[in-house]
C-alpha cells in the first residue's frame, strides 16, 4: 500500500495549486518527438500491426513534424479506426440501463482536476461550514437502488469521495482508531465525528447489491482507502468487497498513468504502479474491470500514448478489462482552471483522435466508449464514427461532471438512444455491464425500455416530457472523472 497522505483539506489542494500555478503552464515536460513518421505509423495501423508508443504519439499528434493538428491527416486516422471498429465489433452501438449512486462528496485528497469533492471537515458534526455536498447512509443507498430497480435499471455505478470515516469493515475501524494520530497518519476520523455516518464499505456494498442488480464500484483509489493503515493487499480487499456484493470495478482514478503528470494534477493520489496493482487485485479476485483515461489538461500526447501502453500491458497480463473509457477533462469549476494552470479542456479534434488511437492501439480491449455526458449528443455520435462502439448508459443521476461544469445533461432514455443511434445508420443494442448479454432493439417496435434487468419489462424508464417543453437532457449545469 502507498503511505498515508496529508489529510489537511486546505493543504494538498492549496499547495499543489500554488506550485502548479507558479509554473505558468510550463511543467518541464519534453516536447513529444519520435523516430517514427506519421505515414509509417498510419500504415502499421491500417495493416493491423501492434502499435508502439511512438506510433501512437505520431497518430495522436497527426505527426510531430509540424505544430497543431493536421485536419487531413486526422481524418485518415479516424477512417482507419472506424474501419477497425467495424471489423472487430461490427455496427452495433451498445448502452446499458444504469444509475449513478455516489455515496459521498467528502474528500481531502486535493486533486486539482476535481470539483466533485467537498472538504471532509465541512461534514463534521460540529461544523457550521456551508456546502452543497452529501453523504448517504447505507439505508439511503438501498432505497435509491430499490427505486431504480422498479424503473428497469440493472447496473449501479458508485464512485465516491474518500470520506475519512469510511473503512472496509469493523476490524478496519479498530486498526485505524488505534493509531496515535489517525487523522494525520491515515486520514481517519471516527463516524461519530460526522453529522452522517456513511457506514463501512462492506455495508454500502451490501446495501446497493439488491434485487439482482450489477454493482460496479470501488476504484483503485477507493480500494486504497479501504486498506489504508493495514498490510492487506488489493486482492484481499476486493475479495471482501465481492463477497459483500461487488460485481465489477471501475478503472477510474487513472487520470494519466504517468507519474510526472500525476505530480501536477493529483499529487495526493496513488501512483501508477499502485493503480495497476489494484486492478490486478480486482481481476485476481474474480472481478471484471474497466479502464479510463482523463485527458486534456496538462499532459502531452506522449503521456497519452504511455497511458495507453499501461492499459494494454495490463490487459495482456489479466484479460479482465471489458472496455476503455476516454474522459475528456471538463475544466470549468476545477482548481486547475481557477488557479490559471489551464484555460480549457481538450478540443473536439483531440477527443476524436484519442478515441481513434485507443481503438487502434488497444488491440486487446474490445470496446471503446463515447461519452454524451462529456461531449453532448452531436459530438458523442461523431465519436461513434471514430472507433467507439459503446454509448454509455441511462445514468439517471450524474453528479461528478455536473459539479465540474459540464453542460450535457444527467440522463438518457431508451427512446433517445434508439433515435440517435439509428440516425447514424447503426444498430442500437441494450447490453449487460460485462457485454456478455445483448439485446438488439427494433426501432419500429416501440415504445422502448430496458428488458435485461431483473424487474425490467420494456416499460420506458422515463416519461416523455416533450409535451411540457422540458429538455430531454434535464436541467443540469455540468460532470468529471
Coordinates of C-alpha atoms in Angstrom, one line a residue:
X1 CA 0.0 0.0 0.0
X2 CA 1.1 3.6 -0.6
X3 CA 2.0 5.7 2.5
X4 CA -0.7 7.8 4.2
X5 CA -1.3 11.2 2.8
X6 CA -1.7 14.6 4.4
X7 CA -5.4 14.9 5.1
X8 CA -5.4 18.7 5.7
X9 CA -8.2 19.9 3.5
X10 CA -6.5 23.2 2.7
X11 CA -3.0 21.7 2.4
X12 CA -2.9 19.4 -0.6
X13 CA -5.1 21.4 -3.0
X14 CA -3.8 24.8 -2.0
X15 CA -0.1 24.0 -2.1
X16 CA -0.4 21.9 -5.2
X17 CA -2.4 24.5 -7.0
X18 CA 0.1 27.2 -6.0
X19 CA 3.0 25.1 -7.2
X20 CA 1.3 24.4 -10.5
X21 CA 0.2 28.0 -11.0
X22 CA 3.7 29.2 -10.4
X23 CA 4.8 27.1 -13.4
X24 CA 2.6 29.3 -15.7
X25 CA 1.7 26.2 -17.8
X26 CA 5.3 25.1 -18.2
X27 CA 5.8 21.8 -16.4
X28 CA 9.2 20.8 -17.8
X29 CA 7.6 18.1 -19.9
X30 CA 9.6 17.2 -23.0
X31 CA 8.2 18.2 -26.4
X32 CA 6.9 15.0 -28.0
X33 CA 9.2 13.6 -30.7
X34 CA 9.8 10.2 -32.1
X35 CA 12.0 8.3 -34.6
X36 CA 8.8 7.2 -36.3
X37 CA 6.9 9.1 -39.0
X38 CA 3.2 9.7 -39.2
X39 CA 2.9 7.8 -42.5
X40 CA 4.7 4.7 -41.2
X41 CA 2.6 4.7 -38.1
X42 CA -0.6 5.0 -40.1
X43 CA 0.5 2.2 -42.4
X44 CA 1.0 0.0 -39.4
X45 CA -2.4 0.9 -38.0
X46 CA -4.1 0.1 -41.3
X47 CA -2.3 -3.2 -41.6
X48 CA -3.4 -4.2 -38.1
X49 CA 0.1 -4.4 -36.7
X50 CA 0.6 -3.9 -33.0
X51 CA 1.5 -0.2 -32.5
X52 CA 4.3 1.1 -30.4
X53 CA 4.2 4.2 -28.1
X54 CA 6.0 6.2 -30.8
X55 CA 3.3 5.1 -33.4
X56 CA 0.6 6.3 -31.0
X57 CA 2.4 9.6 -30.4
X58 CA 2.6 10.3 -34.2
X59 CA -1.1 9.4 -34.7
X60 CA -2.3 11.4 -31.7
X61 CA -0.3 14.4 -32.9
X62 CA -1.1 13.8 -36.6
X63 CA 2.7 14.0 -36.9
X64 CA 5.3 15.5 -34.6
X65 CA 6.9 17.1 -37.6
X66 CA 4.5 20.0 -37.5
X67 CA 2.7 22.0 -34.9
X68 CA -1.0 21.6 -34.3
X69 CA -3.4 19.0 -35.7
X70 CA -3.5 18.5 -39.4
X71 CA -7.1 18.0 -40.4
X72 CA -6.4 15.9 -43.5
X73 CA -4.2 13.5 -41.5
X74 CA -6.7 13.4 -38.7
X75 CA -9.4 12.2 -41.0
X76 CA -7.1 9.4 -42.2
X77 CA -6.6 8.3 -38.6
X78 CA -10.3 8.4 -37.9
X79 CA -11.1 6.4 -41.1
X80 CA -8.6 3.7 -40.1
X81 CA -10.1 3.5 -36.6
X82 CA -13.6 3.3 -37.8
X83 CA -12.7 0.5 -40.2
X84 CA -11.0 -1.3 -37.4
X85 CA -14.1 -0.9 -35.2
X86 CA -16.3 -2.3 -37.9
X87 CA -14.0 -5.3 -38.5
X88 CA -13.8 -6.1 -34.7
X89 CA -17.2 -5.4 -33.3
X90 CA -19.5 -4.6 -36.2
X91 CA -22.1 -1.8 -36.5
X92 CA -23.8 -2.3 -33.1
X93 CA -23.8 0.5 -30.6
X94 CA -24.3 -0.7 -27.1
X95 CA -25.7 1.0 -24.0
X96 CA -26.8 0.0 -20.5
X97 CA -29.7 0.9 -18.2
X98 CA -27.8 2.2 -15.2
X99 CA -27.9 4.5 -12.2
X100 CA -25.1 6.5 -10.6
X101 CA -25.3 6.4 -6.8
X102 CA -22.3 8.2 -5.4
X103 CA -22.2 7.8 -1.6
X104 CA -20.3 10.9 -0.5
X105 CA -18.6 14.0 -1.8
X106 CA -16.5 14.3 1.4
X107 CA -12.8 14.1 0.4
X108 CA -9.5 15.6 1.5
X109 CA -7.3 14.3 -1.3
X110 CA -7.0 17.7 -3.0
X111 CA -7.0 16.7 -6.7
X112 CA -6.7 19.8 -8.9
X113 CA -8.9 18.5 -11.7
X114 CA -11.9 17.7 -9.5
X115 CA -14.8 19.8 -8.3
X116 CA -16.9 16.8 -7.1
X117 CA -15.4 16.8 -3.6
X118 CA -16.2 18.9 -0.6
X119 CA -13.7 19.3 2.3
X120 CA -14.4 16.5 4.7
X121 CA -14.1 19.0 7.6
X122 CA -17.4 20.6 6.4
X123 CA -19.2 17.3 7.2
X124 CA -18.2 17.1 10.8
X125 CA -21.0 17.2 13.4
X126 CA -19.8 20.5 14.9
X127 CA -19.1 22.2 11.6
X128 CA -21.1 25.3 10.5
X129 CA -19.5 25.3 7.0
X130 CA -21.9 25.9 4.2
X131 CA -21.5 23.3 1.4
X132 CA -23.6 21.6 -1.2
X133 CA -22.2 18.1 -0.6
X134 CA -23.8 15.0 0.7
X135 CA -23.2 11.7 2.4
X136 CA -25.7 8.8 2.1
X137 CA -26.2 6.2 4.7
X138 CA -26.4 2.5 3.6
X139 CA -30.2 2.7 4.2
X140 CA -30.5 5.7 1.8
X141 CA -28.3 3.9 -0.8
X142 CA -30.5 0.8 -0.7
X143 CA -33.7 2.9 -1.1
X144 CA -32.2 4.6 -4.2
X145 CA -31.3 1.3 -5.8
X146 CA -34.6 -0.3 -5.0
X147 CA -36.4 2.6 -6.7
X148 CA -34.1 2.3 -9.7
X149 CA -34.8 -1.4 -10.0
X150 CA -38.5 -0.7 -10.3
X151 CA -37.7 1.5 -13.3
X152 CA -35.8 -1.3 -15.0
X153 CA -32.2 -0.3 -14.1
X154 CA -29.8 -3.2 -13.7
X155 CA -26.5 -1.6 -13.2
X156 CA -25.5 0.7 -10.3
X157 CA -22.3 2.6 -10.6
X158 CA -20.9 4.1 -7.4
X159 CA -17.8 6.3 -7.2
X160 CA -17.3 8.4 -4.2
X161 CA -15.0 10.8 -2.3
X162 CA -12.6 9.4 0.3
X163 CA -14.5 10.1 3.5
X164 CA -12.2 9.9 6.5
X165 CA -14.8 7.8 8.4
X166 CA -15.1 5.2 5.7
X167 CA -13.4 1.9 6.5
X168 CA -13.6 -1.5 4.9
X169 CA -15.3 -3.1 8.0
X170 CA -15.4 -3.1 11.8
X171 CA -11.9 -4.6 12.1
X172 CA -10.5 -1.8 9.8
X173 CA -12.1 0.8 12.1
X174 CA -10.3 -0.7 15.1
X175 CA -7.0 -0.7 13.3
X176 CA -7.3 2.9 12.2
X177 CA -8.5 4.1 15.5
X178 CA -5.6 2.5 17.3
X179 CA -3.1 4.9 15.7
X180 CA -1.6 7.6 17.8
X181 CA -2.8 10.3 15.5
X182 CA -5.2 8.6 13.0
X183 CA -6.3 11.9 11.3
X184 CA -2.8 12.8 10.2
X185 CA -1.3 9.4 9.8
X186 CA -4.1 7.5 7.9
X187 CA -6.8 10.2 7.1
X188 CA -9.2 8.7 9.6
X189 CA -11.8 10.1 11.9
X190 CA -14.5 8.0 13.6
X191 CA -18.0 8.1 12.2
X192 CA -19.2 9.8 15.4
X193 CA -17.3 12.9 14.4
X194 CA -19.6 13.4 11.4
X195 CA -23.1 14.6 11.0
X196 CA -23.9 11.5 8.9
X197 CA -22.3 8.1 9.3
X198 CA -21.5 6.6 5.8
X199 CA -21.2 3.1 7.2
X200 CA -18.4 0.8 6.1
X201 CA -17.6 0.0 2.5
X202 CA -18.9 -3.5 3.1
X203 CA -22.2 -2.1 4.4
X204 CA -22.6 0.1 1.4
X205 CA -21.9 -2.8 -1.0
X206 CA -24.5 -4.9 0.7
X207 CA -27.0 -2.1 0.7
X208 CA -26.6 -1.4 -3.1
X209 CA -26.3 -5.1 -4.1
X210 CA -30.0 -5.9 -4.0
X211 CA -32.6 -7.5 -6.3
X212 CA -30.1 -8.9 -8.8
X213 CA -28.6 -5.5 -9.8
X214 CA -25.0 -5.4 -11.0
X215 CA -22.8 -3.3 -8.7
X216 CA -20.0 -1.5 -10.4
X217 CA -17.9 0.3 -7.7
X218 CA -14.6 0.7 -5.8
X219 CA -12.0 2.4 -7.9
X220 CA -8.3 1.7 -7.2
X221 CA -8.2 4.9 -5.1
X222 CA -11.2 3.7 -3.0
X223 CA -9.6 0.3 -2.6
X224 CA -6.5 2.0 -1.3
X225 CA -8.7 3.9 1.2
X226 CA -10.4 0.6 2.2
X227 CA -7.0 -0.8 3.1
X228 CA -5.1 2.3 4.4
X229 CA -3.1 1.7 7.5
X230 CA -3.1 -2.1 7.1
X231 CA -0.9 -4.7 5.3
X232 CA -3.9 -6.0 3.3
X233 CA -3.2 -6.5 -0.4
X234 CA -5.6 -5.4 -3.1
X235 CA -6.8 -8.9 -3.9
X236 CA -7.8 -9.4 -0.3
X237 CA -9.7 -6.2 -0.2
X238 CA -11.6 -6.9 -3.5
X239 CA -12.4 -10.4 -2.4
X240 CA -14.1 -8.9 0.8
X241 CA -16.0 -6.4 -1.4
X242 CA -17.0 -9.1 -3.9
X243 CA -18.4 -11.3 -1.0
X244 CA -20.5 -8.3 0.0
X245 CA -22.0 -7.9 -3.4
X246 CA -19.5 -6.1 -5.7
X247 CA -19.7 -7.4 -9.3
X248 CA -17.1 -5.3 -11.2
X249 CA -14.6 -2.5 -10.5
X250 CA -14.2 0.8 -12.5
X251 CA -10.8 1.7 -13.6
X252 CA -11.2 5.3 -12.9
X253 CA -8.9 7.4 -10.6
X254 CA -6.5 6.7 -13.5
X255 CA -6.3 10.2 -14.9
X256 CA -3.0 10.0 -16.8
X257 CA -1.0 6.9 -15.7
X258 CA 2.4 8.7 -15.9
X259 CA 3.7 9.9 -12.5
X260 CA 5.1 13.2 -13.6
X261 CA 1.6 14.2 -14.7
X262 CA 0.1 12.9 -11.5
X263 CA 2.6 15.0 -9.6
X264 CA 0.9 18.1 -11.1
X265 CA -2.8 17.3 -11.1
X266 CA -3.2 14.8 -8.2
X267 CA -0.1 14.6 -6.0
X268 CA -2.2 13.1 -3.2
X269 CA -3.5 10.2 -5.1
X270 CA -2.0 6.7 -5.6
X271 CA 0.8 6.3 -8.1
X272 CA 0.7 4.5 -11.4
X273 CA 2.1 1.2 -10.0
X274 CA -0.5 1.2 -7.2
X275 CA -3.3 1.8 -9.7
X276 CA -2.1 -1.1 -11.8
X277 CA -1.7 -3.3 -8.7
X278 CA -5.3 -2.5 -7.6
X279 CA -6.7 -3.5 -11.0
X280 CA -4.7 -6.7 -10.9
X281 CA -6.0 -7.4 -7.5
X282 CA -9.6 -6.9 -8.6
X283 CA -9.1 -9.3 -11.5
X284 CA -7.4 -11.8 -9.3
X285 CA -10.5 -11.6 -7.0
X286 CA -12.7 -12.6 -9.9
X287 CA -14.0 -9.2 -11.0
X288 CA -14.2 -7.6 -14.4
X289 CA -12.7 -4.1 -14.6
X290 CA -12.9 -1.2 -16.9
X291 CA -10.1 1.3 -17.9
X292 CA -10.2 5.0 -18.4
X293 CA -8.0 8.0 -19.3
X294 CA -8.8 11.6 -18.3
X295 CA -7.0 13.8 -20.8
X296 CA -6.9 17.4 -22.0
X297 CA -5.3 19.2 -19.0
X298 CA -1.5 19.4 -18.6
X299 CA -0.3 16.2 -20.3
X300 CA 1.3 15.8 -23.7
X301 CA 0.4 13.4 -26.5
X302 CA 3.3 11.3 -25.4
X303 CA 1.8 10.9 -21.9
X304 CA -1.5 9.8 -23.5
X305 CA 0.4 7.2 -25.5
X306 CA 2.3 5.9 -22.5
X307 CA -1.0 5.7 -20.6
X308 CA -2.4 3.5 -23.4
X309 CA 0.6 1.3 -23.1
X310 CA 0.0 0.8 -19.4
X311 CA -3.6 -0.2 -20.2
X312 CA -2.6 -2.6 -23.0
X313 CA 0.1 -4.2 -20.9
X314 CA -2.4 -4.7 -18.0
X315 CA -4.8 -6.4 -20.4
X316 CA -2.1 -8.6 -21.8
X317 CA -1.5 -9.9 -18.2
X318 CA -5.0 -10.1 -16.9
X319 CA -7.6 -10.2 -19.8
X320 CA -10.0 -8.6 -17.3
X321 CA -10.7 -5.2 -19.0
X322 CA -14.1 -5.0 -20.6
X323 CA -13.9 -1.5 -22.1
X324 CA -11.8 1.6 -22.4
X325 CA -13.5 4.9 -21.5
X326 CA -11.8 8.2 -22.6
X327 CA -12.8 11.0 -20.3
X328 CA -12.5 14.5 -21.7
X329 CA -11.4 16.9 -19.0
X330 CA -14.1 19.4 -18.0
X331 CA -12.2 22.4 -16.9
X332 CA -14.8 24.8 -15.5
X333 CA -15.1 25.0 -11.7
X334 CA -11.9 23.0 -11.2
X335 CA -8.9 24.1 -9.2
X336 CA -6.7 23.8 -12.3
X337 CA -8.8 26.3 -14.1
X338 CA -9.4 28.6 -11.1
X339 CA -5.7 28.9 -10.4
X340 CA -4.9 29.6 -14.0
X341 CA -3.0 26.4 -14.7
X342 CA -5.2 25.5 -17.7
X343 CA -7.6 27.7 -19.7
X344 CA -9.6 25.0 -21.4
X345 CA -10.1 21.3 -21.8
X346 CA -9.3 19.3 -25.0
X347 CA -10.5 20.3 -28.4
X348 CA -13.0 18.3 -30.4
X349 CA -10.2 17.2 -32.7
X350 CA -8.3 15.8 -29.7
X351 CA -11.4 14.0 -28.5
X352 CA -11.7 12.3 -31.9
X353 CA -8.0 11.3 -32.1
X354 CA -8.0 9.9 -28.5
X355 CA -10.9 7.6 -29.4
X356 CA -9.4 6.6 -32.7
X357 CA -6.0 5.9 -31.4
X358 CA -7.4 4.0 -28.5
X359 CA -9.2 1.7 -30.9
X360 CA -6.0 1.2 -33.0
X361 CA -3.6 0.8 -30.1
X362 CA -5.7 -1.2 -27.6
X363 CA -5.8 -4.3 -29.8
X364 CA -6.8 -6.5 -26.8
X365 CA -9.7 -4.4 -25.5
X366 CA -12.9 -4.9 -27.5
X367 CA -14.9 -1.9 -26.5
X368 CA -14.3 1.8 -26.6
X369 CA -16.8 4.2 -25.2
X370 CA -18.1 7.6 -26.4
X371 CA -19.5 9.9 -23.8
X372 CA -22.6 12.0 -24.4
X373 CA -22.1 13.4 -20.8
X374 CA -18.7 14.9 -21.7
X375 CA -19.3 15.7 -25.3
X376 CA -23.1 16.2 -25.9
X377 CA -25.2 14.3 -28.3
X378 CA -23.9 15.5 -31.7
X379 CA -20.2 15.1 -30.9
X380 CA -20.8 11.9 -28.9
X381 CA -22.4 10.5 -32.1
X382 CA -19.4 11.7 -34.1
X383 CA -17.1 9.7 -31.8
X384 CA -19.0 6.6 -32.7
X385 CA -17.6 7.1 -36.2
X386 CA -14.1 7.5 -34.8
X387 CA -13.7 4.0 -33.4
X388 CA -16.1 3.9 -30.4
X389 CA -18.9 1.3 -30.2
X390 CA -20.5 2.0 -26.8
X391 CA -22.6 5.0 -25.8
X392 CA -22.6 4.8 -22.0
X393 CA -25.9 4.4 -20.2
X394 CA -29.0 6.0 -19.0
X395 CA -27.2 7.4 -15.9
X396 CA -30.3 8.8 -14.1
X397 CA -28.0 10.8 -11.8
X398 CA -24.7 12.2 -12.8
X399 CA -23.0 14.4 -10.2
X400 CA -19.3 14.4 -11.0
X401 CA -19.2 16.0 -14.4
X402 CA -22.1 18.3 -13.4
X403 CA -20.1 19.8 -10.5
X404 CA -17.1 20.2 -12.7
X405 CA -19.0 22.4 -15.1
X406 CA -20.3 20.0 -17.7
X407 CA -23.3 21.0 -19.8
X408 CA -24.7 17.9 -21.4
X409 CA -27.3 16.5 -19.0
X410 CA -27.8 13.9 -16.5
X411 CA -29.7 11.0 -18.1
X412 CA -30.7 9.5 -21.4
X413 CA -33.8 7.5 -22.2
X414 CA -34.0 4.4 -24.4
X415 CA -36.1 6.4 -26.9
X416 CA -33.2 8.9 -27.1
X417 CA -30.7 6.1 -27.7
X418 CA -32.8 4.4 -30.4
X419 CA -33.4 7.6 -32.2
X420 CA -29.8 8.8 -32.1
X421 CA -28.1 5.5 -32.9
X422 CA -30.4 4.7 -35.9
X423 CA -29.9 8.3 -37.2
X424 CA -26.3 7.5 -37.9
X425 CA -27.1 4.1 -39.5
X426 CA -26.1 1.9 -36.6
X427 CA -27.9 -0.8 -34.6
X428 CA -29.0 0.0 -31.1
X429 CA -28.2 -2.8 -28.6
X430 CA -29.1 -3.0 -25.0
X431 CA -26.2 -4.7 -23.1
X432 CA -25.3 -6.0 -19.7
X433 CA -22.4 -4.4 -17.8
X434 CA -20.0 -7.1 -18.9
X435 CA -21.2 -7.1 -22.5
X436 CA -21.9 -10.8 -22.4
X437 CA -25.7 -10.3 -22.7
X438 CA -27.0 -8.3 -25.6
X439 CA -30.4 -7.4 -27.0
X440 CA -30.8 -5.8 -30.4
X441 CA -33.6 -3.2 -30.4
X442 CA -36.0 -2.9 -33.3
X443 CA -36.5 0.9 -33.9
X444 CA -40.1 0.2 -35.1
X445 CA -41.1 -1.8 -32.1
X446 CA -41.7 1.0 -29.6
X447 CA -42.1 2.3 -27.1
X448 CA -38.6 1.4 -25.9
X449 CA -37.4 0.4 -22.4
X450 CA -35.0 -1.9 -20.7
X451 CA -35.6 -5.7 -20.7
X452 CA -32.4 -7.1 -19.3
X453 CA -32.9 -6.0 -15.7
X454 CA -34.4 -8.3 -13.0
X455 CA -37.5 -6.1 -12.9
X456 CA -37.4 -4.7 -16.5
X457 CA -40.3 -5.4 -18.8
X458 CA -39.7 -3.0 -21.6
X459 CA -41.6 -0.1 -20.0
X460 CA -39.9 3.2 -20.8
X461 CA -37.8 4.3 -17.8
X462 CA -38.7 8.0 -18.1
X463 CA -41.8 9.8 -19.1
X464 CA -42.0 11.7 -22.4
X465 CA -41.5 15.3 -21.3
X466 CA -41.6 16.9 -24.7
X467 CA -45.2 17.9 -24.3
X468 CA -44.4 20.3 -21.5
X469 CA -41.3 21.7 -23.2
X470 CA -38.8 20.2 -20.9
X471 CA -35.4 19.4 -22.3
X472 CA -34.7 15.7 -22.8
X473 CA -31.3 16.3 -21.3
X474 CA -32.6 17.7 -18.0
X475 CA -31.6 20.9 -16.3
X476 CA -28.1 20.1 -15.3
X477 CA -25.2 22.5 -15.4
X478 CA -22.4 20.0 -15.8
X479 CA -20.0 16.4 -14.7
X480 CA -15.9 14.7 -14.4
X481 CA -13.7 11.7 -13.6

